[in-house]
Short mmCIF file of C-alpha atoms and ligand atoms in Angstrom, two decimals:
data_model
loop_
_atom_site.label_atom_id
_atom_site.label_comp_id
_atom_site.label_asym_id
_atom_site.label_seq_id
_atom_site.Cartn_x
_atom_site.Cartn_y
_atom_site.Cartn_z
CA UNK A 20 84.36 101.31 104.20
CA UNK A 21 86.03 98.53 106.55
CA UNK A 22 89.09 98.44 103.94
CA UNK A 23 91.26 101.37 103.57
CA UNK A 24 93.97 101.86 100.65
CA UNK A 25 96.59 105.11 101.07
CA UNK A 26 98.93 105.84 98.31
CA UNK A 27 102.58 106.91 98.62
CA UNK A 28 104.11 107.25 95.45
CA UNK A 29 104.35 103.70 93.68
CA UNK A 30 103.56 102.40 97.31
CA UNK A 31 99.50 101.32 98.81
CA UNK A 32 99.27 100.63 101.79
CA UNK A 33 95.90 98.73 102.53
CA UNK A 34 94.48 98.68 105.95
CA UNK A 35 91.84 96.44 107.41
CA UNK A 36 90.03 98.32 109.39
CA UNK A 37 87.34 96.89 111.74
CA UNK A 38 88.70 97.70 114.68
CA UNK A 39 85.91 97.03 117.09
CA UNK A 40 85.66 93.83 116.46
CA UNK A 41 89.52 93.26 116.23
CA UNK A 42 89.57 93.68 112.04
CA UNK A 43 87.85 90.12 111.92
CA UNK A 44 86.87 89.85 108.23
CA UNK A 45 82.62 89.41 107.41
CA UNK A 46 81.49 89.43 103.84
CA UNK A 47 81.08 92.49 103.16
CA UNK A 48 84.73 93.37 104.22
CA UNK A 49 86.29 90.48 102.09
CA UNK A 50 84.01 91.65 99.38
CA UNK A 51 85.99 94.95 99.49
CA UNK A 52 89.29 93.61 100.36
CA UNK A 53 88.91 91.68 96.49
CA UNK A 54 87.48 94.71 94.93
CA UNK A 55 90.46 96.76 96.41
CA UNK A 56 93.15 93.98 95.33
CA UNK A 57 91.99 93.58 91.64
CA UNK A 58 91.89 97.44 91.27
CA UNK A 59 95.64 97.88 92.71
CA UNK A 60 96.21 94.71 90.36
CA UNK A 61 95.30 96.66 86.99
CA UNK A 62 97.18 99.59 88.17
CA UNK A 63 100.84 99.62 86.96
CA UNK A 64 101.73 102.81 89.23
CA UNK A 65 101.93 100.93 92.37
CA UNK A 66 104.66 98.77 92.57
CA UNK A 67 104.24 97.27 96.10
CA UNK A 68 101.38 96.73 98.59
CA UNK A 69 101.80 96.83 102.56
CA UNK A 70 99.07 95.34 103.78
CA UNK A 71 98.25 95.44 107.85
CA UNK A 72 95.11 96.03 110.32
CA UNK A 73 94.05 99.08 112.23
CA UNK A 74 94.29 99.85 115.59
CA UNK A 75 97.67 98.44 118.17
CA UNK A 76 96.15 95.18 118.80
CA UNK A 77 95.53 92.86 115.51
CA UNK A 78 96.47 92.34 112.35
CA UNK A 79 93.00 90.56 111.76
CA UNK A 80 91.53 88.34 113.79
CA UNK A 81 90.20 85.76 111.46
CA UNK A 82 86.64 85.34 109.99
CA UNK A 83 83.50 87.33 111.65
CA UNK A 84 82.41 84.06 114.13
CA UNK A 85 78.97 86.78 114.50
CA UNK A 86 78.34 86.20 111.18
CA UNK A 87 79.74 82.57 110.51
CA UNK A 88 77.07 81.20 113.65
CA UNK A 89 74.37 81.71 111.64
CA UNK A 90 75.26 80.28 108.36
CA UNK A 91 74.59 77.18 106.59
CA UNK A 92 77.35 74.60 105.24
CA UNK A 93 76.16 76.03 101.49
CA UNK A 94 76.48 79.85 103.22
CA UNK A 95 80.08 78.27 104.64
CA UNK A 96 81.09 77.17 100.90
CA UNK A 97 80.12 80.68 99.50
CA UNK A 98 82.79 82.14 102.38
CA UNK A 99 85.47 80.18 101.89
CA UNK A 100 85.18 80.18 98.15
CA UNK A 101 85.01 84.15 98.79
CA UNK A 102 88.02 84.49 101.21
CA UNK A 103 89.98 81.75 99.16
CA UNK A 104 89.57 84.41 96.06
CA UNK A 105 91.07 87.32 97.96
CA UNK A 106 94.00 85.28 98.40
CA UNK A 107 94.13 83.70 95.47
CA UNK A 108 93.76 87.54 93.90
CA UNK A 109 97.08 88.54 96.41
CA UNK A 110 99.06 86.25 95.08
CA UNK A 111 98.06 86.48 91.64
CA UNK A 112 98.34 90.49 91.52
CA UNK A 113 101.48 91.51 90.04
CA UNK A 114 103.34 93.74 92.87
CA UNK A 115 104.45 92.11 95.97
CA UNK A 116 102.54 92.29 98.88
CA UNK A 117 104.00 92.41 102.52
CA UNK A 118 102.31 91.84 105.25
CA UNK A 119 102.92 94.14 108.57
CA UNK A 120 101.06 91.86 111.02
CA UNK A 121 100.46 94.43 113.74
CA UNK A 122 99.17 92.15 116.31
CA UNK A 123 96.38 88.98 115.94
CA UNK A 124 96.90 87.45 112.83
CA UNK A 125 94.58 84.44 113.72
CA UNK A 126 92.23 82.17 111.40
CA UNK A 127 91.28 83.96 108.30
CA UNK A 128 94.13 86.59 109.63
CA UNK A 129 96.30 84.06 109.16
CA UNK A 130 95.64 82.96 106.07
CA UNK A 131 95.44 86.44 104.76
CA UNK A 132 99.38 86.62 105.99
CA UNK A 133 100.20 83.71 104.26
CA UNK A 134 98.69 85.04 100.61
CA UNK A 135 101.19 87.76 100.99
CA UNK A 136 105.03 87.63 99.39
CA UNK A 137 106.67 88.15 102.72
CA UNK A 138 105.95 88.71 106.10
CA UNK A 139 106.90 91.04 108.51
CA UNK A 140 105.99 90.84 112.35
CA UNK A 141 105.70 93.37 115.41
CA UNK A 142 106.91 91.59 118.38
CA UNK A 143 103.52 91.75 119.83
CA UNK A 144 102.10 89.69 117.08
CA UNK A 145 101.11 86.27 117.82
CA UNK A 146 99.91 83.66 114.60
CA UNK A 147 97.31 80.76 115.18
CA UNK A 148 94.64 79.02 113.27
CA UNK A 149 91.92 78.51 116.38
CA UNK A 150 88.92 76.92 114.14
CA UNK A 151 89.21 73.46 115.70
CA UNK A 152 87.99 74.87 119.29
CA UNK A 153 84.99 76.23 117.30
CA UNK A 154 84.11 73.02 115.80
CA UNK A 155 85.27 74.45 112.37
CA UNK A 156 88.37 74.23 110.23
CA UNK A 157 90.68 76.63 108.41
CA UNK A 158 88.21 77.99 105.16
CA UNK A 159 90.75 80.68 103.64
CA UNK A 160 93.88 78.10 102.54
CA UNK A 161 95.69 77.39 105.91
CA UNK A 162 95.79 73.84 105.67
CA UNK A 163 96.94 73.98 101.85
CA UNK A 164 99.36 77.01 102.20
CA UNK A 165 100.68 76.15 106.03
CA UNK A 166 102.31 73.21 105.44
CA UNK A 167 103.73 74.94 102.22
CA UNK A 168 104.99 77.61 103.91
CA UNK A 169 105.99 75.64 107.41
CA UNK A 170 105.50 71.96 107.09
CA UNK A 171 103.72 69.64 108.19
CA UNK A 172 104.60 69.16 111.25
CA UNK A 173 104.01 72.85 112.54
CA UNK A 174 100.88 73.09 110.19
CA UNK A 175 99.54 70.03 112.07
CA UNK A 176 100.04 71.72 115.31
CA UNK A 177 99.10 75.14 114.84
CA UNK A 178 95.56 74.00 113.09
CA UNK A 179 94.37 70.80 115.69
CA UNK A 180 95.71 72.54 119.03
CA UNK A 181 94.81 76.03 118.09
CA UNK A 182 97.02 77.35 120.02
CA UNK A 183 98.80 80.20 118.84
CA UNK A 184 102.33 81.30 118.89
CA UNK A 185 104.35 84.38 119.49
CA UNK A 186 106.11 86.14 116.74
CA UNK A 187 109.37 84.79 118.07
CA UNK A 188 108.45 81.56 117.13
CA UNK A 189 106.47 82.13 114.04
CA UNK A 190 109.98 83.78 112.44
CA UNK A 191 112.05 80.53 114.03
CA UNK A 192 109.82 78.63 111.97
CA UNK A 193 109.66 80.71 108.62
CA UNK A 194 106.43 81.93 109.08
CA UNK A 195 107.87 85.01 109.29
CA UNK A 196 110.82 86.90 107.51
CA UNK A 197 111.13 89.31 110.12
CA UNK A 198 110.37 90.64 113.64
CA UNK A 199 110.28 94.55 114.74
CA UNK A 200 109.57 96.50 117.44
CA UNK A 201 105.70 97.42 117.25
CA UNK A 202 106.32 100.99 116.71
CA UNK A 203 108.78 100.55 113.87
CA UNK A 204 106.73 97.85 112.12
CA UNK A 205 105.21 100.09 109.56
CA UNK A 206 108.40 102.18 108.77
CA UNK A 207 110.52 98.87 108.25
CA UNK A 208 107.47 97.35 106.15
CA UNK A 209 107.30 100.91 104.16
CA UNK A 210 111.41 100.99 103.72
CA UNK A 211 110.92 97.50 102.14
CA UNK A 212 108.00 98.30 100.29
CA UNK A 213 109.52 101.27 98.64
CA UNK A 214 112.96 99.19 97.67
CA UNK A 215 110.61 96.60 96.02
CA UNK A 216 108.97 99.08 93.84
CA UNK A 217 112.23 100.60 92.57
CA UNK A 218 112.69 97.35 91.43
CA UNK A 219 112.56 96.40 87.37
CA UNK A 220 108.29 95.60 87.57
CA UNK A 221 108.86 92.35 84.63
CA UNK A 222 111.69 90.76 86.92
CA UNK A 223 109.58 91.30 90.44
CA UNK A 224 106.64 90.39 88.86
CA UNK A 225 108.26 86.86 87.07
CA UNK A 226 110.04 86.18 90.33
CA UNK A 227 106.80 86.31 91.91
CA UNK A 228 105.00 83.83 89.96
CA UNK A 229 108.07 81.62 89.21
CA UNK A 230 108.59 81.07 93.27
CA UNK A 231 104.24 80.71 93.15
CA UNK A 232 104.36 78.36 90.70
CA UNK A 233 107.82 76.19 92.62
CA UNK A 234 105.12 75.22 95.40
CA UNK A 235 102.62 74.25 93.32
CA UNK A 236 103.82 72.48 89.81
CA UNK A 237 106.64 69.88 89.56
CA UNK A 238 110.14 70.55 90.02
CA UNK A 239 110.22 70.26 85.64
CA UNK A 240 106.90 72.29 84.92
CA UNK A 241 108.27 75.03 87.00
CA UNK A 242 111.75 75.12 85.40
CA UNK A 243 110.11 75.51 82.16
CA UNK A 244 108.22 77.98 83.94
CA UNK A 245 111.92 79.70 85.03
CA UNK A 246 112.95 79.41 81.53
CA UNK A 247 110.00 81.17 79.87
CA UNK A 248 110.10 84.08 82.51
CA UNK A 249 113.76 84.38 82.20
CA UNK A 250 114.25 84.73 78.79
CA UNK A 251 110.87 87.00 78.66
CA UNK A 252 113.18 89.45 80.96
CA UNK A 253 115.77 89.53 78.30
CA UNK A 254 113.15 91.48 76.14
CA UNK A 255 112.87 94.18 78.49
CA UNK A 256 114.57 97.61 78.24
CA UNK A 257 114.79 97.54 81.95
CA UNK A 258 117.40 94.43 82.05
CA UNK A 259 119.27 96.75 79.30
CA UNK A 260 119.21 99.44 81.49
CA UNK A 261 120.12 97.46 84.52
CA UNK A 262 123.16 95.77 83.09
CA UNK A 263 123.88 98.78 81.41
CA UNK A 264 124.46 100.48 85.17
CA UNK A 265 126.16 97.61 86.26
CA UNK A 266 128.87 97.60 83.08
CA UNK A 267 129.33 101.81 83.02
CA UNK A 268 129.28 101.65 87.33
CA UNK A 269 126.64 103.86 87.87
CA UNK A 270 122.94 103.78 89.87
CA UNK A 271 120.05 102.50 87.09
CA UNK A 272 118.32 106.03 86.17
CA UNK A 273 114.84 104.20 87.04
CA UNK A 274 112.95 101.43 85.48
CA UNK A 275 109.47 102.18 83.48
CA UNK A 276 108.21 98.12 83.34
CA UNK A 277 108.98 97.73 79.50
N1 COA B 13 84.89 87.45 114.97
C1 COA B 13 84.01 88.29 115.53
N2 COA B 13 84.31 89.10 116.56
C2 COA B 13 85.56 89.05 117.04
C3 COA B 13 86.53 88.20 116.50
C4 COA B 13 86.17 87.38 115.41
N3 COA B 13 87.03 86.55 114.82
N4 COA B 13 87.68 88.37 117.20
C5 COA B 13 87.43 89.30 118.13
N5 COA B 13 86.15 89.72 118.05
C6 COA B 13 85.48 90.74 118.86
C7 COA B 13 85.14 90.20 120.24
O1 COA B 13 83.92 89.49 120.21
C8 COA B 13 85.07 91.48 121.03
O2 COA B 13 83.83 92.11 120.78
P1 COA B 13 83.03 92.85 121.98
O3 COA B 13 83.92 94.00 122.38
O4 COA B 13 81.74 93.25 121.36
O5 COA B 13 82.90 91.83 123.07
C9 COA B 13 86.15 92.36 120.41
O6 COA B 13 86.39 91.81 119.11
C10 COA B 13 87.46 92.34 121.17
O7 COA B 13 87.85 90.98 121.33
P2 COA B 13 88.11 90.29 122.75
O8 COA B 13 87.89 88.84 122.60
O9 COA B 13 87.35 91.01 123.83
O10 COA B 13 89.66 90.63 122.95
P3 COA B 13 90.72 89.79 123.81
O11 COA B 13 91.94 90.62 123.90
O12 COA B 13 90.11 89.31 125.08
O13 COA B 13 91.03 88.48 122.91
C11 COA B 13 91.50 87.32 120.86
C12 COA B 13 91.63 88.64 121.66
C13 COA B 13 92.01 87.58 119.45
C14 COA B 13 92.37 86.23 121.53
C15 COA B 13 90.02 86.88 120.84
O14 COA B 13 89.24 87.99 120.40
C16 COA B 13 89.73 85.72 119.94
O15 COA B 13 90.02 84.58 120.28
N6 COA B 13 89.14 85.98 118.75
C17 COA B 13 88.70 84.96 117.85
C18 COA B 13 89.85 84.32 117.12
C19 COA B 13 89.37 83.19 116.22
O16 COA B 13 88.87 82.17 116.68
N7 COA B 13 89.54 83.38 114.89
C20 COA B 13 89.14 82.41 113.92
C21 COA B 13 87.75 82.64 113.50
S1 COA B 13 87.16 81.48 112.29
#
């Protein structure tokens, strides 16, 4: 198993874990990564997913260049088409995901980040999408979801220099929401985690694919979009029970995703 998935209540936390060869994802491991994603997608106990990388020193390292030197273009489609359904499948999956990038998120690493709902950094982390110096490009979304998330401008940069920046610089630029200390990454990731999934499930679950959907329909499609979600809430016992709270002051007494 190069993917591991640990439970905590309504929280998974699912760790990457090739450590050897800095977490760098091969087929097999991106294989697991979707199998592991779709099953925490059809489970309605977890309510949010930290996602990070074993060991001190990366996050992930991008795609497995061992195995990548020896495959064809049509091998190369297969990949990416792979890799570009784990992240489709992260950011299509109901509970937020939050990445605790623990060091190298390069490449495929970086990409991986990016499918996630937020990001959190350890100040040791650095971010870069180094295909160009191999003679390759980004496979897993970074040129489609970069510019999304960054612009242009900084897309452009990171993907034809390759060079990579610290985690300083990847939260001055909005790659990422937050930077920690390495040894309270996982804590502040897990504190985060568990306030998301003490969240009403329906409302995180809309928000999630109404902000999705902002980057990737027009501004009119996706306030339809808005509308539908937002009135779907209104359906919900949780919204009674959360404005309930609100009206009588008190704490909500949990919400159950109906
Ligand atoms: N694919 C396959 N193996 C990788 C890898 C990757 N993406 N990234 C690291 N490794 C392996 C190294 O080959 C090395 O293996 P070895 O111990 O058998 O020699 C081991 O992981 C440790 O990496 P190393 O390069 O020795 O560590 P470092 O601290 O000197 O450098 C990096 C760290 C991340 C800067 C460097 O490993 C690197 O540039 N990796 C590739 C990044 C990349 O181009 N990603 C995009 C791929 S498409």
């Amino acid at each position: 198993m190069t993917v591991e998935v640990k439970r905590d209540g309504a929280v998974a936390v699912v760790t990457v874990a090739r450590p050897e060869v800095l977490n760098a994802l091969n087929t097999a491991t991106n294989q697991e990564l979707l199998g592991v994603v779709r099953e925490i997608t059809r489970d309605a106990a977890l309510r949010a997913v930290v996602l990070t990388g074993a060991g001190a020193k990366a996050f992930v390292a991008g795609a497995d260049i061992a195995e990548f030197r020896g495959m064809t273009a049509e091998d190369a489609r297969q990949a990416s088409w792979l890799g570009g359904r784990v992240v489709a499948a992260i950011e299509g999956a109901p509970q937020p995901w939050i990445a605790a990038v623990n060091g190298f998120a390069l490449g495929g690493g970086c990409e991986l980040a990016l499918a996630c709902d937020i990001r959190f950094a350890a100040d040791n982390a650095r971010f870069g999408q180094p295909e160009v110096g191999l003679g390759i490009t980004p496979g897993f979304g970074g040129t489609q979801r970069l510019p999304r998330e960054v612009g242009n401008g900084w897309a452009s940069y990171l993907c034809l220099s390759g060079r990579l920046i610290d985690a300083a610089e990847a939260a001055r630029i909005g790659l990422v929401q937050a930077v920690f200390p390495a040894e309270r990454l996982m804590d502040e990731a897990l504190k985060l985690a568990g306030e998301l999934a003490a969240k009403p499930p329906l409302a995180v679950r809309y928000i999630k694919s109404q902000i999705h959907h902002a980057l990737n329909v027009d501004i009119a499609a996706g306030h339809e979009i808005e509308r539908d979600l937002f009135a779907l809430t209104f359906a919900s016992q949780d919204r009674l029970e959360g404005m309930d709270a609100f009206l009588e002051k008190r704490q909500p007494q949990g919400f159950e995703g109906r």
